[in-house]
mmCIF file of C-alpha atoms in Angstrom:
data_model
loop_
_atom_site.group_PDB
_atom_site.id
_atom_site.type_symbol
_atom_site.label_atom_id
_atom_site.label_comp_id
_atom_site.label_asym_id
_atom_site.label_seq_id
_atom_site.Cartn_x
_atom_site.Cartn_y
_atom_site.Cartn_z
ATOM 1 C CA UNK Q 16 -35.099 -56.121 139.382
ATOM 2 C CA UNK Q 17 -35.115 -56.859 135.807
ATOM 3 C CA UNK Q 18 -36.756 -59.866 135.111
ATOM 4 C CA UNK Q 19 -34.311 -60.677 132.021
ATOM 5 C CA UNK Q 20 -30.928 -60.512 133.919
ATOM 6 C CA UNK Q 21 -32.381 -62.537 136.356
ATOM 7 C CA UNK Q 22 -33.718 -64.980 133.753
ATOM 8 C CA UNK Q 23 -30.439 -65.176 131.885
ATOM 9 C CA UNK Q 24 -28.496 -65.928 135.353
ATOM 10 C CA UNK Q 25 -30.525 -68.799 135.937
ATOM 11 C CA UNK Q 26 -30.255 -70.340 132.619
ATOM 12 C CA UNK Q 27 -26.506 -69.586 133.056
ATOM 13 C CA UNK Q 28 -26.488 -70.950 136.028
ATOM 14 C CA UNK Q 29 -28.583 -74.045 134.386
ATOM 15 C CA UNK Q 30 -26.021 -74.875 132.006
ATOM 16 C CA UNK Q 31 -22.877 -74.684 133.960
ATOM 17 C CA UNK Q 32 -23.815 -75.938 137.287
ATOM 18 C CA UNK Q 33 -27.111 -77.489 136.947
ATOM 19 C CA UNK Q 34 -25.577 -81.313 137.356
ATOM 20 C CA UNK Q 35 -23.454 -80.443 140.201
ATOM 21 C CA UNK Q 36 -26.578 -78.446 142.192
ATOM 22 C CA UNK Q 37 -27.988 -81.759 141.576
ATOM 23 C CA UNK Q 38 -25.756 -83.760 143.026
ATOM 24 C CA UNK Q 39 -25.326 -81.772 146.000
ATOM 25 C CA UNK Q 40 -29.377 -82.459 146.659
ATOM 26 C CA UNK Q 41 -30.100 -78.668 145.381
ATOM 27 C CA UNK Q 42 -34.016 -78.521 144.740
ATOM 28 C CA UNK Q 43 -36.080 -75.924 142.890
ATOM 29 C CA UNK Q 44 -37.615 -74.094 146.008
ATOM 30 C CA UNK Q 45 -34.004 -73.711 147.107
ATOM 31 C CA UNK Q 46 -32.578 -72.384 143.649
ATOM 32 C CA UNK Q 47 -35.981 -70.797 142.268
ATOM 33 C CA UNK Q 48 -38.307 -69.991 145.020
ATOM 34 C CA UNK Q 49 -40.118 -66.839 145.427
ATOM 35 C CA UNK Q 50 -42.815 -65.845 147.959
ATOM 36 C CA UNK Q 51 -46.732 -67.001 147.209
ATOM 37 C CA UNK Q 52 -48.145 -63.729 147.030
ATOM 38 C CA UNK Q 53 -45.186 -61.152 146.617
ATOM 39 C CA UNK Q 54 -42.849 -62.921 144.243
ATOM 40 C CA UNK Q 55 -39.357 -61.589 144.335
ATOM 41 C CA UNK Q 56 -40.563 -58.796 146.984
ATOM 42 C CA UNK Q 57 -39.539 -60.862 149.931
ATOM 43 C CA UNK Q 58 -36.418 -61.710 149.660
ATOM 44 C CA UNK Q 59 -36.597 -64.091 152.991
ATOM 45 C CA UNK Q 60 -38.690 -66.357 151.035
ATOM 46 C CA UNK Q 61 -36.673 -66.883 147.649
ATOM 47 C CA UNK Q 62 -34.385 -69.371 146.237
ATOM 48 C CA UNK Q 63 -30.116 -68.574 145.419
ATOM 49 C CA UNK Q 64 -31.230 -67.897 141.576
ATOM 50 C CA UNK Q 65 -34.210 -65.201 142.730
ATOM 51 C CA UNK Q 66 -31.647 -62.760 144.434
ATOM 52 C CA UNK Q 67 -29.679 -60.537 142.305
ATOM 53 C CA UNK Q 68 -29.568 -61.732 139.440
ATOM 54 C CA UNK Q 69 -25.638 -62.175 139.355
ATOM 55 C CA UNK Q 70 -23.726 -65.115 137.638
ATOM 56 C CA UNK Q 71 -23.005 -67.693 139.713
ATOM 57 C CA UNK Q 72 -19.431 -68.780 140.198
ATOM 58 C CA UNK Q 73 -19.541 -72.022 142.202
ATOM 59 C CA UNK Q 74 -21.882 -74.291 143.673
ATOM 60 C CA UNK Q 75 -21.332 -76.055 147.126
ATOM 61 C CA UNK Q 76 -22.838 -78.624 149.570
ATOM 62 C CA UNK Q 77 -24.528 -75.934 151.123
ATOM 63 C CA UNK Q 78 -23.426 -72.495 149.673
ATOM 64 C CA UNK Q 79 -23.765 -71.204 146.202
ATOM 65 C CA UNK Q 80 -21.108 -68.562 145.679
ATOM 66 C CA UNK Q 81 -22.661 -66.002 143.171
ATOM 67 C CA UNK Q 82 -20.742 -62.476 142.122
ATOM 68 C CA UNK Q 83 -20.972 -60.220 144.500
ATOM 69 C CA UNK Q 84 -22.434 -62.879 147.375
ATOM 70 C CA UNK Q 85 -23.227 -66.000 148.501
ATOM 71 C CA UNK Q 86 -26.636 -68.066 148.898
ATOM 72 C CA UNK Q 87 -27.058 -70.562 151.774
ATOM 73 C CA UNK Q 88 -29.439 -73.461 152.053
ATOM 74 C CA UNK Q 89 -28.287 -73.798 155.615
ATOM 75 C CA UNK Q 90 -29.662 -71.434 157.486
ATOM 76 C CA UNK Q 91 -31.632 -72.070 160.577
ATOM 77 C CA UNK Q 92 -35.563 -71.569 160.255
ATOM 78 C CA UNK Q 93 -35.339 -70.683 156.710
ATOM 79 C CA UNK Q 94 -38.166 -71.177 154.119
ATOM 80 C CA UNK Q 95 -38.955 -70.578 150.817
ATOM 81 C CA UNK Q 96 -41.365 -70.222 148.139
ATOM 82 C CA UNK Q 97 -42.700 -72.091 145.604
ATOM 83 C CA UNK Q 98 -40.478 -71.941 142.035
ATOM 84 C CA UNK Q 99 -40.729 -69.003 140.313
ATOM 85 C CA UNK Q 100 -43.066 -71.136 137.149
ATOM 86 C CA UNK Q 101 -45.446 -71.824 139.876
ATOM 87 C CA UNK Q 102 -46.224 -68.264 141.521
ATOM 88 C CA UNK Q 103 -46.560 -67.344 137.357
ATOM 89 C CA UNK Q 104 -49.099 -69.799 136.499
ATOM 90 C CA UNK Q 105 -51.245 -68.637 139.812
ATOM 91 C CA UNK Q 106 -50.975 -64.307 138.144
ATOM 92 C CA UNK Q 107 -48.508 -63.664 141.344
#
């Protein structure tokens, strides 16, 4: 994955739907989370923004719809990592 489409999603993603995420209880490990040791490797482990890399179109309750698929926070037994500003400052 390249690390500036994925950067330039989020910030995208930032400005246009930052203050709804909010208010819909969004928090960074669910939007930005990567695993502790393998970063953006394990996908199981990472936050809606850590995925593709694709624009996001909408932002939900529990679903954030993004271009070519959607990002859940509701699924059963999931987990994820610490934000992605974290796992950097520990040389993941």
């Amino acid at each position: 994955m390249q690390w500036t489409k994925l950067r330039e999603s989020a910030l995208d993603f930032c400005d246009r739907f930052g203050a709804e995420a909010d208010r819909h209880g969004w928090i960074a490990r669910q939007l930005f989370g990567v695993h502790p040791q393998h970063g953006t490797l394990r996908v199981g482990y990472c936050g809606a923004l850590m995925i593709a890399g694709d624009r996001v179109h909408g932002v939900g309750a529990d679903r954030i719809v993004i271009e070519r698929t959607a990002a859940r926070r509701d699924k059963q037994g999931q987990e994820w990592g610490p934000p992605i500003w974290e796992f950097a400052v520990k040389g993941g």
